[in-house]
Amino acid sequence: NSSYLREEIDEILSKVYDVERLLSKITSGIATPKDLASLRASLKVLKNLKKTLSNFKSPPLKKIYESFDDL
């Protein structure tokens, strides 16, 4: 019900690249420096995502928050 929190999550997720694709390139040995920078940028925003998820009261989102790995 909180449009502010939805917008905040949307903003955070817009900064996350396709991590699965990036990891595939890294493990295949074909990653470029740009790919590594994209992975770094994606991982940096996870702390903000977890903090934002902590503000939700929805049971599914609370469950995601509680199981969120800090890496």
Short mmCIF file of N, CA, C and O in Angstrom, two decimals:
data_model
loop_
_atom_site.label_atom_id
_atom_site.label_comp_id
_atom_site.label_asym_id
_atom_site.label_seq_id
_atom_site.Cartn_x
_atom_site.Cartn_y
_atom_site.Cartn_z
N ASN A 1 0.80 -1.21 0.00
CA ASN A 1 0.00 0.00 0.00
C ASN A 1 0.84 1.27 0.00
O ASN A 1 0.30 2.34 -0.14
N SER A 2 2.12 1.13 0.18
CA SER A 2 2.98 2.30 0.26
C SER A 2 3.65 2.56 -1.09
O SER A 2 4.59 1.88 -1.47
N SER A 3 3.16 3.58 -1.76
CA SER A 3 3.73 3.88 -3.08
C SER A 3 5.16 4.41 -2.94
O SER A 3 6.01 4.17 -3.81
N TYR A 4 5.45 5.09 -1.84
CA TYR A 4 6.80 5.59 -1.62
C TYR A 4 7.80 4.43 -1.54
O TYR A 4 8.85 4.48 -2.19
N LEU A 5 7.48 3.39 -0.77
CA LEU A 5 8.38 2.26 -0.65
C LEU A 5 8.50 1.49 -1.95
O LEU A 5 9.59 1.02 -2.31
N ARG A 6 7.41 1.37 -2.67
CA ARG A 6 7.46 0.70 -3.99
C ARG A 6 8.39 1.45 -4.92
O ARG A 6 9.19 0.86 -5.64
N GLU A 7 8.26 2.77 -4.94
CA GLU A 7 9.12 3.58 -5.79
C GLU A 7 10.58 3.46 -5.38
O GLU A 7 11.48 3.42 -6.23
N GLU A 8 10.81 3.37 -4.08
CA GLU A 8 12.19 3.24 -3.60
C GLU A 8 12.79 1.89 -4.04
O GLU A 8 13.93 1.84 -4.49
N ILE A 9 12.01 0.83 -3.94
CA ILE A 9 12.49 -0.48 -4.40
C ILE A 9 12.72 -0.46 -5.91
O ILE A 9 13.71 -0.99 -6.41
N ASP A 10 11.82 0.16 -6.64
CA ASP A 10 11.98 0.26 -8.09
C ASP A 10 13.27 0.99 -8.44
O ASP A 10 14.03 0.57 -9.32
N GLU A 11 13.55 2.05 -7.72
CA GLU A 11 14.77 2.83 -7.95
C GLU A 11 16.01 1.98 -7.66
O GLU A 11 16.98 1.98 -8.42
N ILE A 12 15.98 1.23 -6.57
CA ILE A 12 17.12 0.38 -6.20
C ILE A 12 17.32 -0.70 -7.25
O ILE A 12 18.43 -0.94 -7.72
N LEU A 13 16.24 -1.38 -7.62
CA LEU A 13 16.35 -2.49 -8.56
C LEU A 13 16.76 -2.03 -9.96
O LEU A 13 17.33 -2.81 -10.72
N SER A 14 16.49 -0.78 -10.28
CA SER A 14 16.90 -0.28 -11.60
C SER A 14 18.43 -0.21 -11.72
O SER A 14 18.96 -0.15 -12.82
N LYS A 15 19.11 -0.26 -10.57
CA LYS A 15 20.58 -0.20 -10.58
C LYS A 15 21.22 -1.59 -10.55
O LYS A 15 22.43 -1.70 -10.52
N VAL A 16 20.39 -2.64 -10.55
CA VAL A 16 20.91 -4.00 -10.51
C VAL A 16 20.94 -4.56 -11.92
O VAL A 16 19.93 -4.56 -12.63
N TYR A 17 22.10 -5.04 -12.32
CA TYR A 17 22.26 -5.62 -13.65
C TYR A 17 21.86 -7.10 -13.60
O TYR A 17 21.56 -7.64 -12.53
N ASP A 18 21.90 -7.77 -14.72
CA ASP A 18 21.57 -9.19 -14.81
C ASP A 18 22.72 -9.98 -14.19
O ASP A 18 23.67 -10.38 -14.87
N VAL A 19 22.62 -10.22 -12.89
CA VAL A 19 23.70 -10.85 -12.15
C VAL A 19 23.95 -12.27 -12.63
O VAL A 19 25.10 -12.71 -12.74
N GLU A 20 22.91 -12.99 -12.96
CA GLU A 20 23.08 -14.36 -13.45
C GLU A 20 23.92 -14.37 -14.74
O GLU A 20 24.83 -15.18 -14.91
N ARG A 21 23.64 -13.44 -15.64
CA ARG A 21 24.40 -13.35 -16.89
C ARG A 21 25.84 -12.95 -16.61
O ARG A 21 26.79 -13.51 -17.17
N LEU A 22 26.03 -12.00 -15.70
CA LEU A 22 27.37 -11.56 -15.36
C LEU A 22 28.19 -12.69 -14.75
O LEU A 22 29.36 -12.89 -15.11
N LEU A 23 27.58 -13.45 -13.85
CA LEU A 23 28.30 -14.56 -13.23
C LEU A 23 28.64 -15.64 -14.24
O LEU A 23 29.71 -16.26 -14.17
N SER A 24 27.76 -15.85 -15.20
CA SER A 24 28.02 -16.82 -16.25
C SER A 24 29.24 -16.39 -17.07
O SER A 24 30.11 -17.21 -17.39
N LYS A 25 29.32 -15.12 -17.39
CA LYS A 25 30.46 -14.61 -18.15
C LYS A 25 31.75 -14.72 -17.34
O LYS A 25 32.81 -15.06 -17.87
N ILE A 26 31.65 -14.45 -16.04
CA ILE A 26 32.84 -14.52 -15.19
C ILE A 26 33.35 -15.96 -15.09
O ILE A 26 34.54 -16.21 -15.26
N THR A 27 32.44 -16.89 -14.84
CA THR A 27 32.86 -18.29 -14.71
C THR A 27 33.33 -18.88 -16.03
O THR A 27 34.11 -19.82 -16.04
N SER A 28 32.87 -18.31 -17.15
CA SER A 28 33.30 -18.78 -18.46
C SER A 28 34.63 -18.15 -18.88
O SER A 28 35.22 -18.55 -19.88
N GLY A 29 35.07 -17.15 -18.11
CA GLY A 29 36.33 -16.50 -18.41
C GLY A 29 36.26 -15.48 -19.53
O GLY A 29 37.28 -15.12 -20.11
N ILE A 30 35.05 -15.01 -19.84
CA ILE A 30 34.91 -14.03 -20.93
C ILE A 30 34.41 -12.67 -20.43
O ILE A 30 34.01 -11.83 -21.22
N ALA A 31 34.46 -12.47 -19.12
CA ALA A 31 33.99 -11.20 -18.55
C ALA A 31 34.95 -10.07 -18.90
O ALA A 31 36.17 -10.26 -18.92
N THR A 32 34.39 -8.93 -19.17
CA THR A 32 35.18 -7.73 -19.44
C THR A 32 35.26 -6.90 -18.16
O THR A 32 34.51 -7.13 -17.21
N PRO A 33 36.15 -5.92 -18.12
CA PRO A 33 36.19 -5.03 -16.95
C PRO A 33 34.83 -4.36 -16.71
O PRO A 33 34.42 -4.16 -15.56
N LYS A 34 34.11 -4.05 -17.77
CA LYS A 34 32.78 -3.45 -17.63
C LYS A 34 31.82 -4.41 -16.93
O LYS A 34 31.01 -4.00 -16.11
N ASP A 35 31.92 -5.71 -17.25
CA ASP A 35 31.08 -6.71 -16.60
C ASP A 35 31.37 -6.77 -15.10
O ASP A 35 30.46 -6.84 -14.27
N LEU A 36 32.64 -6.72 -14.75
CA LEU A 36 33.02 -6.75 -13.34
C LEU A 36 32.55 -5.50 -12.61
O LEU A 36 32.09 -5.58 -11.46
N ALA A 37 32.62 -4.37 -13.26
CA ALA A 37 32.12 -3.13 -12.67
C ALA A 37 30.61 -3.19 -12.48
O ALA A 37 30.07 -2.70 -11.48
N SER A 38 29.91 -3.80 -13.43
CA SER A 38 28.46 -3.96 -13.31
C SER A 38 28.10 -4.86 -12.15
O SER A 38 27.13 -4.59 -11.41
N LEU A 39 28.85 -5.92 -11.95
CA LEU A 39 28.61 -6.81 -10.82
C LEU A 39 28.86 -6.06 -9.51
O LEU A 39 28.06 -6.16 -8.57
N ARG A 40 29.94 -5.32 -9.45
CA ARG A 40 30.24 -4.54 -8.24
C ARG A 40 29.12 -3.55 -7.95
O ARG A 40 28.66 -3.45 -6.80
N ALA A 41 28.63 -2.86 -8.95
CA ALA A 41 27.56 -1.89 -8.76
C ALA A 41 26.29 -2.57 -8.27
O ALA A 41 25.58 -2.04 -7.41
N SER A 42 26.00 -3.75 -8.81
CA SER A 42 24.80 -4.49 -8.40
C SER A 42 24.89 -4.92 -6.94
O SER A 42 23.92 -4.82 -6.19
N LEU A 43 26.05 -5.40 -6.55
CA LEU A 43 26.22 -5.87 -5.17
C LEU A 43 26.18 -4.72 -4.17
O LEU A 43 25.71 -4.89 -3.05
N LYS A 44 26.63 -3.56 -4.58
CA LYS A 44 26.63 -2.40 -3.68
C LYS A 44 25.22 -1.97 -3.27
O LYS A 44 25.02 -1.47 -2.16
N VAL A 45 24.24 -2.15 -4.13
CA VAL A 45 22.89 -1.67 -3.82
C VAL A 45 22.10 -2.65 -2.96
O VAL A 45 21.03 -2.31 -2.47
N LEU A 46 22.63 -3.86 -2.75
CA LEU A 46 21.88 -4.85 -1.98
C LEU A 46 21.64 -4.41 -0.54
O LEU A 46 20.59 -4.69 0.03
N LYS A 47 22.59 -3.71 0.06
CA LYS A 47 22.41 -3.23 1.43
C LYS A 47 21.21 -2.27 1.50
O LYS A 47 20.41 -2.34 2.43
N ASN A 48 21.09 -1.40 0.50
CA ASN A 48 19.95 -0.47 0.47
C ASN A 48 18.64 -1.21 0.26
O ASN A 48 17.61 -0.83 0.82
N LEU A 49 18.67 -2.26 -0.56
CA LEU A 49 17.46 -3.04 -0.80
C LEU A 49 17.00 -3.71 0.48
O LEU A 49 15.82 -3.67 0.83
N LYS A 50 17.93 -4.30 1.21
CA LYS A 50 17.56 -4.96 2.47
C LYS A 50 16.99 -3.95 3.46
O LYS A 50 15.98 -4.21 4.12
N LYS A 51 17.60 -2.79 3.55
CA LYS A 51 17.11 -1.75 4.46
C LYS A 51 15.69 -1.33 4.09
O LYS A 51 14.84 -1.17 4.95
N THR A 52 15.43 -1.19 2.81
CA THR A 52 14.10 -0.80 2.35
C THR A 52 13.08 -1.89 2.63
O THR A 52 11.96 -1.61 3.07
N LEU A 53 13.47 -3.14 2.41
CA LEU A 53 12.56 -4.25 2.68
C LEU A 53 12.18 -4.34 4.15
O LEU A 53 11.09 -4.82 4.48
N SER A 54 13.02 -3.87 5.03
CA SER A 54 12.73 -3.92 6.46
C SER A 54 11.53 -3.05 6.84
O SER A 54 10.94 -3.24 7.89
N ASN A 55 11.17 -2.11 5.97
CA ASN A 55 10.06 -1.20 6.26
C ASN A 55 8.69 -1.75 5.88
O ASN A 55 7.68 -1.15 6.20
N PHE A 56 8.66 -2.89 5.20
CA PHE A 56 7.39 -3.45 4.75
C PHE A 56 6.76 -4.32 5.82
O PHE A 56 7.44 -4.99 6.59
N LYS A 57 5.44 -4.31 5.86
CA LYS A 57 4.68 -5.14 6.81
C LYS A 57 4.12 -6.39 6.14
O LYS A 57 3.65 -7.29 6.80
N SER A 58 4.14 -6.45 4.83
CA SER A 58 3.60 -7.56 4.07
C SER A 58 4.35 -8.85 4.42
O SER A 58 5.58 -8.89 4.37
N PRO A 59 3.63 -9.93 4.78
CA PRO A 59 4.31 -11.19 5.13
C PRO A 59 5.28 -11.71 4.05
O PRO A 59 6.39 -12.11 4.40
N PRO A 60 4.91 -11.70 2.76
CA PRO A 60 5.88 -12.18 1.77
C PRO A 60 7.16 -11.33 1.73
O PRO A 60 8.26 -11.86 1.61
N LEU A 61 7.01 -10.01 1.85
CA LEU A 61 8.19 -9.15 1.81
C LEU A 61 8.99 -9.24 3.10
O LEU A 61 10.22 -9.15 3.08
N LYS A 62 8.32 -9.45 4.22
CA LYS A 62 9.04 -9.65 5.48
C LYS A 62 9.85 -10.95 5.42
O LYS A 62 10.97 -11.01 5.91
N LYS A 63 9.28 -11.96 4.77
CA LYS A 63 10.00 -13.24 4.64
C LYS A 63 11.25 -13.05 3.77
O LYS A 63 12.32 -13.58 4.08
N ILE A 64 11.13 -12.29 2.70
CA ILE A 64 12.29 -12.00 1.85
C ILE A 64 13.35 -11.26 2.67
O ILE A 64 14.53 -11.58 2.63
N TYR A 65 12.90 -10.27 3.44
CA TYR A 65 13.83 -9.50 4.28
C TYR A 65 14.57 -10.42 5.26
O TYR A 65 15.79 -10.34 5.40
N GLU A 66 13.82 -11.29 5.92
CA GLU A 66 14.43 -12.16 6.94
C GLU A 66 15.40 -13.17 6.34
O GLU A 66 16.34 -13.59 6.99
N SER A 67 15.17 -13.57 5.08
CA SER A 67 16.06 -14.55 4.47
C SER A 67 17.13 -13.90 3.59
O SER A 67 17.93 -14.59 2.96
N PHE A 68 17.18 -12.59 3.58
CA PHE A 68 18.11 -11.85 2.75
C PHE A 68 19.54 -12.05 3.25
O PHE A 68 19.86 -11.78 4.39
N ASP A 69 20.40 -12.52 2.39
CA ASP A 69 21.79 -12.77 2.73
C ASP A 69 22.60 -11.49 2.49
O ASP A 69 22.51 -10.87 1.44
N ASP A 70 23.39 -11.11 3.48
CA ASP A 70 24.22 -9.91 3.35
C ASP A 70 25.46 -10.12 2.50
O ASP A 70 26.24 -9.22 2.30
N LEU A 71 25.66 -11.33 2.01
CA LEU A 71 26.82 -11.68 1.20
C LEU A 71 28.07 -11.49 2.04
O LEU A 71 29.12 -11.24 1.59
#
